[in-house]
Amino acid sequence: MVKHYLVSLGIILIVLTSMQVAKSETIPKAEEMYVTTEDIISDIIFPTIDKRVIKEYGGENRLTWQWKRIVGITYNENHSYDVTVRIEIPSKKPNGNVKEDLVKVRIYPSCDSEKLNKQKCNHGFEIEILDYKHLSQ
């Protein structure tokens, strides 16, 4: 009798297991590419700088500018970072001079971790421009 129950239980398990269907999706293989720390910072602060460049040089949405390099990064006690970036704005005229600007941006990473001092770090993710200087006329 026990054998009969074990055989029946085995058949039920086989039937139930074979009836379970998992629908899977194929995910295209992610392209591997080499990125630097500067690339990551650029992606994070690009929209903020872009809005300010448009404000500085007129409301032209098609205004292009180029990221040249990071001049400096400073860590602040309130768990924020000041990043100074040199950018280049091409002239609207075919043979005009290229303009260079220096932009200082403060990045406030989120303070969601319990490991951070809440008295010094009490902000959410935010980016603000601290200073914008025209280096060339």
Coordinates of N, CA and C in Angstrom, one line a residue:
M1 N 0.8 -1.2 0.0 CA 0.0 0.0 0.0 C 0.9 1.3 0.0
V2 N 1.9 1.3 0.8 CA 2.8 2.4 0.8 C 3.5 2.6 -0.5
K3 N 3.9 1.5 -1.2 CA 4.4 1.6 -2.5 C 3.5 2.2 -3.5
H4 N 2.2 1.9 -3.4 CA 1.2 2.4 -4.3 C 1.1 4.0 -4.1
Y5 N 1.1 4.4 -2.8 CA 1.1 5.9 -2.6 C 2.4 6.6 -3.1
L6 N 3.5 6.0 -2.9 CA 4.7 6.6 -3.4 C 4.8 6.7 -4.9
V7 N 4.3 5.6 -5.6 CA 4.2 5.6 -7.0 C 3.3 6.7 -7.5
S8 N 2.1 6.8 -6.9 CA 1.1 7.8 -7.2 C 1.7 9.2 -7.0
L9 N 2.3 9.4 -5.9 CA 2.9 10.7 -5.6 C 4.0 11.1 -6.6
G10 N 4.8 10.1 -7.0 CA 5.8 10.3 -8.0 C 5.2 10.7 -9.3
I11 N 4.2 10.1 -9.7 CA 3.5 10.4 -11.0 C 2.9 11.8 -11.0
I12 N 2.3 12.1 -9.8 CA 1.7 13.4 -9.7 C 2.8 14.5 -9.8
L13 N 3.9 14.3 -9.1 CA 5.0 15.2 -9.2 C 5.6 15.4 -10.6
I14 N 5.7 14.3 -11.3 CA 6.2 14.4 -12.7 C 5.2 15.2 -13.6
V15 N 3.9 14.9 -13.4 CA 2.9 15.6 -14.2 C 2.9 17.1 -13.9
L16 N 2.9 17.4 -12.6 CA 2.9 18.8 -12.2 C 4.2 19.6 -12.6
T17 N 5.3 18.9 -12.5 CA 6.5 19.5 -12.9 C 6.6 19.8 -14.4
S18 N 6.1 18.9 -15.2 CA 6.1 19.0 -16.6 C 5.1 20.1 -17.1
M19 N 4.1 20.4 -16.3 CA 3.1 21.3 -16.7 C 3.6 22.8 -16.4
Q20 N 4.6 23.0 -15.6 CA 5.1 24.3 -15.3 C 5.9 24.8 -16.5
V21 N 5.5 25.9 -17.0 CA 6.2 26.5 -18.2 C 6.7 27.9 -17.8
A22 N 7.9 28.1 -18.1 CA 8.5 29.4 -17.8 C 8.8 30.1 -19.1
K23 N 8.2 31.3 -19.2 CA 8.4 32.1 -20.4 C 9.6 33.0 -20.2
S24 N 10.6 32.8 -21.1 CA 11.8 33.6 -20.9 C 12.0 34.5 -22.1
E25 N 12.7 35.6 -21.9 CA 13.0 36.5 -22.9 C 14.5 36.5 -23.2
T26 N 14.8 36.7 -24.4 CA 16.2 36.7 -24.7 C 16.6 38.2 -24.6
I27 N 17.7 38.4 -23.9 CA 18.2 39.8 -23.8 C 19.4 39.9 -24.6
P28 N 19.4 40.9 -25.5 CA 20.6 41.1 -26.3 C 21.8 41.3 -25.4
K29 N 22.9 40.8 -25.9 CA 24.2 40.9 -25.1 C 24.6 42.4 -25.0
A30 N 24.8 42.8 -23.8 CA 25.2 44.2 -23.6 C 26.6 44.4 -24.2
E31 N 26.7 45.6 -24.9 CA 28.0 45.9 -25.5 C 29.0 46.3 -24.4
E32 N 30.1 45.7 -24.4 CA 31.1 46.1 -23.5 C 31.9 47.2 -24.1
M33 N 32.1 48.3 -23.3 CA 32.8 49.4 -23.7 C 33.6 50.0 -22.6
Y34 N 34.7 50.6 -22.9 CA 35.6 51.1 -21.9 C 35.1 52.6 -21.6
V35 N 34.9 52.8 -20.3 CA 34.5 54.2 -19.9 C 35.4 54.6 -18.7
T36 N 35.7 55.9 -18.7 CA 36.5 56.4 -17.6 C 35.6 57.1 -16.6
T37 N 36.2 57.5 -15.5 CA 35.5 58.2 -14.4 C 35.0 59.5 -15.0
E38 N 35.8 60.2 -15.9 CA 35.4 61.4 -16.5 C 34.2 61.2 -17.4
D39 N 34.1 60.1 -18.0 CA 32.9 59.8 -18.9 C 31.6 59.7 -18.0
I40 N 31.8 59.1 -16.8 CA 30.6 58.9 -15.9 C 30.2 60.3 -15.4
I41 N 31.2 61.1 -14.9 CA 30.9 62.4 -14.4 C 30.2 63.3 -15.5
S42 N 30.8 63.2 -16.7 CA 30.2 64.0 -17.8 C 28.7 63.6 -18.0
D43 N 28.4 62.3 -18.0 CA 27.0 61.9 -18.2 C 26.1 62.4 -17.1
I44 N 26.6 62.5 -15.9 CA 25.8 63.0 -14.8 C 25.5 64.5 -14.8
I45 N 26.6 65.3 -15.1 CA 26.4 66.7 -15.1 C 26.1 67.4 -16.4
F46 N 26.1 66.7 -17.5 CA 25.9 67.2 -18.8 C 24.6 68.0 -19.0
P47 N 23.5 67.5 -18.5 CA 22.2 68.3 -18.7 C 22.2 69.6 -18.0
T48 N 22.8 69.6 -16.8 CA 22.8 70.9 -16.0 C 23.7 71.9 -16.7
I49 N 24.9 71.5 -17.2 CA 25.8 72.4 -17.9 C 25.1 72.9 -19.2
D50 N 24.5 72.0 -19.9 CA 23.9 72.3 -21.2 C 22.8 73.4 -21.0
K51 N 22.0 73.3 -20.0 CA 21.0 74.3 -19.7 C 21.6 75.7 -19.5
R52 N 22.7 75.7 -18.7 CA 23.4 76.9 -18.4 C 24.1 77.5 -19.6
V53 N 24.7 76.7 -20.4 CA 25.3 77.2 -21.7 C 24.3 77.9 -22.6
I54 N 23.1 77.3 -22.7 CA 22.1 77.9 -23.5 C 21.6 79.2 -22.9
K55 N 21.6 79.2 -21.6 CA 21.2 80.5 -20.9 C 22.3 81.6 -21.1
E56 N 23.5 81.2 -21.1 CA 24.6 82.2 -21.2 C 24.7 82.7 -22.7
Y57 N 24.5 81.9 -23.6 CA 24.7 82.3 -25.0 C 23.4 82.4 -25.8
G58 N 22.3 82.6 -25.2 CA 21.1 82.8 -25.9 C 20.2 81.5 -25.8
G59 N 19.0 81.6 -26.2 CA 18.1 80.5 -26.1 C 18.1 79.5 -27.2
E60 N 19.3 79.5 -27.9 CA 19.4 78.6 -29.0 C 19.5 77.1 -28.5
N61 N 18.5 76.3 -28.8 CA 18.6 74.9 -28.3 C 19.6 74.1 -29.1
R62 N 20.0 74.5 -30.3 CA 20.9 73.8 -31.1 C 22.4 74.2 -30.9
L63 N 22.6 75.0 -29.9 CA 23.9 75.4 -29.5 C 24.7 74.2 -29.1
T64 N 25.9 74.0 -29.7 CA 26.7 72.9 -29.4 C 27.9 73.4 -28.6
W65 N 28.4 72.6 -27.7 CA 29.5 72.9 -26.9 C 30.2 71.6 -26.6
Q66 N 31.5 71.6 -26.3 CA 32.3 70.4 -26.1 C 32.9 70.4 -24.8
W67 N 32.9 69.2 -24.2 CA 33.5 69.0 -22.9 C 35.0 68.8 -23.2
K68 N 35.8 69.6 -22.5 CA 37.3 69.6 -22.7 C 37.9 68.7 -21.7
R69 N 37.8 69.1 -20.4 CA 38.4 68.2 -19.3 C 37.9 68.7 -18.0
I70 N 38.1 67.8 -17.0 CA 37.9 68.1 -15.6 C 39.1 68.8 -15.1
V71 N 38.9 70.0 -14.5 CA 40.1 70.8 -14.0 C 40.3 70.4 -12.5
G72 N 39.3 70.1 -11.8 CA 39.4 69.7 -10.4 C 38.2 69.1 -9.8
I73 N 38.4 68.3 -8.7 CA 37.3 67.7 -8.0 C 37.6 67.9 -6.5
T74 N 36.7 68.4 -5.7 CA 36.9 68.6 -4.3 C 35.7 67.9 -3.6
Y75 N 36.1 67.2 -2.5 CA 35.1 66.6 -1.6 C 34.8 67.5 -0.5
N76 N 33.5 67.7 -0.2 CA 33.0 68.6 0.9 C 32.5 67.7 2.1
E77 N 32.6 68.3 3.3 CA 32.2 67.6 4.5 C 30.7 67.1 4.5
N78 N 29.9 67.8 3.7 CA 28.4 67.5 3.7 C 28.1 66.4 2.7
H79 N 29.2 65.6 2.3 CA 29.0 64.5 1.4 C 28.6 65.1 0.0
S80 N 29.2 66.1 -0.5 CA 29.0 66.6 -1.8 C 30.4 66.8 -2.5
Y81 N 30.3 67.0 -3.8 CA 31.5 67.1 -4.6 C 31.4 68.4 -5.4
D82 N 32.5 69.2 -5.5 CA 32.6 70.3 -6.4 C 33.5 69.8 -7.6
V83 N 32.9 69.9 -8.8 CA 33.6 69.5 -10.0 C 33.8 70.7 -10.9
T84 N 35.0 71.1 -11.2 CA 35.3 72.2 -12.1 C 35.6 71.6 -13.5
V85 N 34.9 72.1 -14.5 CA 35.1 71.6 -15.9 C 35.4 72.7 -16.8
R86 N 36.3 72.5 -17.8 CA 36.6 73.4 -18.8 C 35.8 73.0 -20.1
I87 N 35.0 73.9 -20.6 CA 34.2 73.6 -21.8 C 34.6 74.5 -23.0
E88 N 34.3 74.2 -24.2 CA 34.6 75.0 -25.4 C 33.3 75.2 -26.1
I89 N 33.1 76.4 -26.5 CA 31.9 76.8 -27.3 C 32.4 77.3 -28.7
P90 N 32.0 76.5 -29.7 CA 32.4 77.0 -31.1 C 31.7 78.2 -31.5
S91 N 32.3 79.0 -32.4 CA 31.7 80.2 -32.8 C 30.6 79.9 -33.8
K92 N 29.6 80.8 -33.8 CA 28.5 80.7 -34.8 C 29.0 81.1 -36.2
K93 N 30.1 81.9 -36.3 CA 30.6 82.3 -37.6 C 31.6 81.3 -38.0
P94 N 31.7 81.1 -39.4 CA 32.6 80.0 -39.9 C 34.1 80.2 -39.5
N95 N 34.6 81.4 -39.4 CA 36.0 81.6 -39.0 C 36.1 82.3 -37.7
G96 N 35.1 82.2 -36.9 CA 35.1 82.9 -35.6 C 36.0 82.2 -34.5
N97 N 36.2 82.9 -33.5 CA 37.0 82.3 -32.4 C 36.2 81.4 -31.5
V98 N 36.9 80.4 -31.0 CA 36.3 79.4 -30.1 C 36.3 80.0 -28.7
K99 N 35.3 79.9 -28.0 CA 35.2 80.5 -26.6 C 35.4 79.3 -25.6
E100 N 36.2 79.7 -24.5 CA 36.4 78.7 -23.5 C 35.7 79.2 -22.2
D101 N 35.1 78.3 -21.5 CA 34.4 78.7 -20.2 C 34.8 77.7 -19.1
L102 N 34.7 78.1 -17.9 CA 35.0 77.3 -16.8 C 33.8 77.2 -15.9
V103 N 33.3 76.0 -15.7 CA 32.0 75.8 -15.0 C 32.3 75.0 -13.7
K104 N 31.9 75.5 -12.6 CA 32.0 74.8 -11.3 C 30.6 74.3 -10.9
V105 N 30.5 73.0 -10.7 CA 29.3 72.3 -10.4 C 29.4 71.6 -9.1
R106 N 28.3 71.6 -8.3 CA 28.3 70.9 -7.0 C 27.3 69.7 -7.2
I107 N 27.8 68.5 -6.9 CA 27.0 67.3 -7.0 C 26.7 66.8 -5.6
Y108 N 25.4 66.7 -5.3 CA 25.0 66.2 -4.0 C 24.5 64.8 -4.2
P109 N 25.3 63.7 -3.9 CA 24.7 62.4 -4.0 C 23.7 62.2 -2.9
S110 N 22.8 61.2 -3.1 CA 21.8 60.9 -2.1 C 22.4 60.5 -0.8
C111 N 21.7 60.8 0.3 CA 22.2 60.4 1.6 C 21.3 59.3 2.2
D112 N 20.9 58.4 1.4 CA 19.9 57.4 1.9 C 20.6 56.3 2.8
S113 N 21.9 56.2 2.8 CA 22.5 55.2 3.6 C 22.5 55.5 5.1
E114 N 22.3 54.5 5.9 CA 22.4 54.7 7.4 C 23.8 54.9 7.8
K115 N 24.8 54.6 7.0 CA 26.2 54.7 7.4 C 26.7 56.1 7.3
L116 N 25.9 57.0 6.7 CA 26.3 58.4 6.6 C 25.8 59.2 7.8
N117 N 26.6 60.2 8.2 CA 26.3 61.1 9.3 C 25.1 62.0 8.8
K118 N 23.9 61.8 9.4 CA 22.7 62.5 9.0 C 22.8 64.0 9.3
Q119 N 23.6 64.4 10.3 CA 23.7 65.8 10.6 C 24.5 66.6 9.5
K120 N 25.4 65.9 8.9 CA 26.2 66.6 7.8 C 25.6 66.3 6.4
C121 N 25.0 65.1 6.3 CA 24.5 64.7 5.0 C 23.0 64.5 5.1
N122 N 22.2 65.5 4.7 CA 20.7 65.4 4.8 C 20.1 65.9 3.5
H123 N 20.6 65.5 2.3 CA 20.1 66.0 1.1 C 19.8 64.8 0.1
G124 N 19.0 65.0 -0.8 CA 18.8 64.0 -1.9 C 19.7 64.3 -3.0
F125 N 19.6 63.5 -4.1 CA 20.5 63.8 -5.3 C 20.1 65.1 -5.9
E126 N 21.2 65.9 -6.1 CA 21.0 67.2 -6.7 C 22.2 67.7 -7.4
I127 N 22.1 68.5 -8.4 CA 23.3 69.1 -9.1 C 23.0 70.6 -9.2
E128 N 23.9 71.4 -8.9 CA 23.8 72.9 -9.0 C 25.1 73.5 -9.5
I129 N 24.9 74.6 -10.3 CA 26.1 75.3 -10.8 C 26.5 76.3 -9.8
L130 N 27.7 76.3 -9.3 CA 28.2 77.3 -8.3 C 28.8 78.5 -9.0
D131 N 29.5 78.3 -10.1 CA 30.2 79.4 -10.7 C 30.3 79.1 -12.2
Y132 N 30.2 80.2 -13.0 CA 30.3 80.1 -14.5 C 31.2 81.2 -14.9
K133 N 32.4 81.0 -15.5 CA 33.3 82.0 -15.9 C 33.6 81.9 -17.4
H134 N 33.6 83.0 -18.1 CA 34.0 83.1 -19.5 C 35.5 83.4 -19.5
L135 N 36.3 82.4 -20.0 CA 37.7 82.6 -20.0 C 38.2 83.4 -21.2
S136 N 37.5 83.3 -22.3 CA 37.9 84.0 -23.5 C 36.7 85.0 -23.9
Q137 N 37.1 86.0 -24.5 CA 36.1 87.0 -24.9 C 35.7 86.9 -26.4

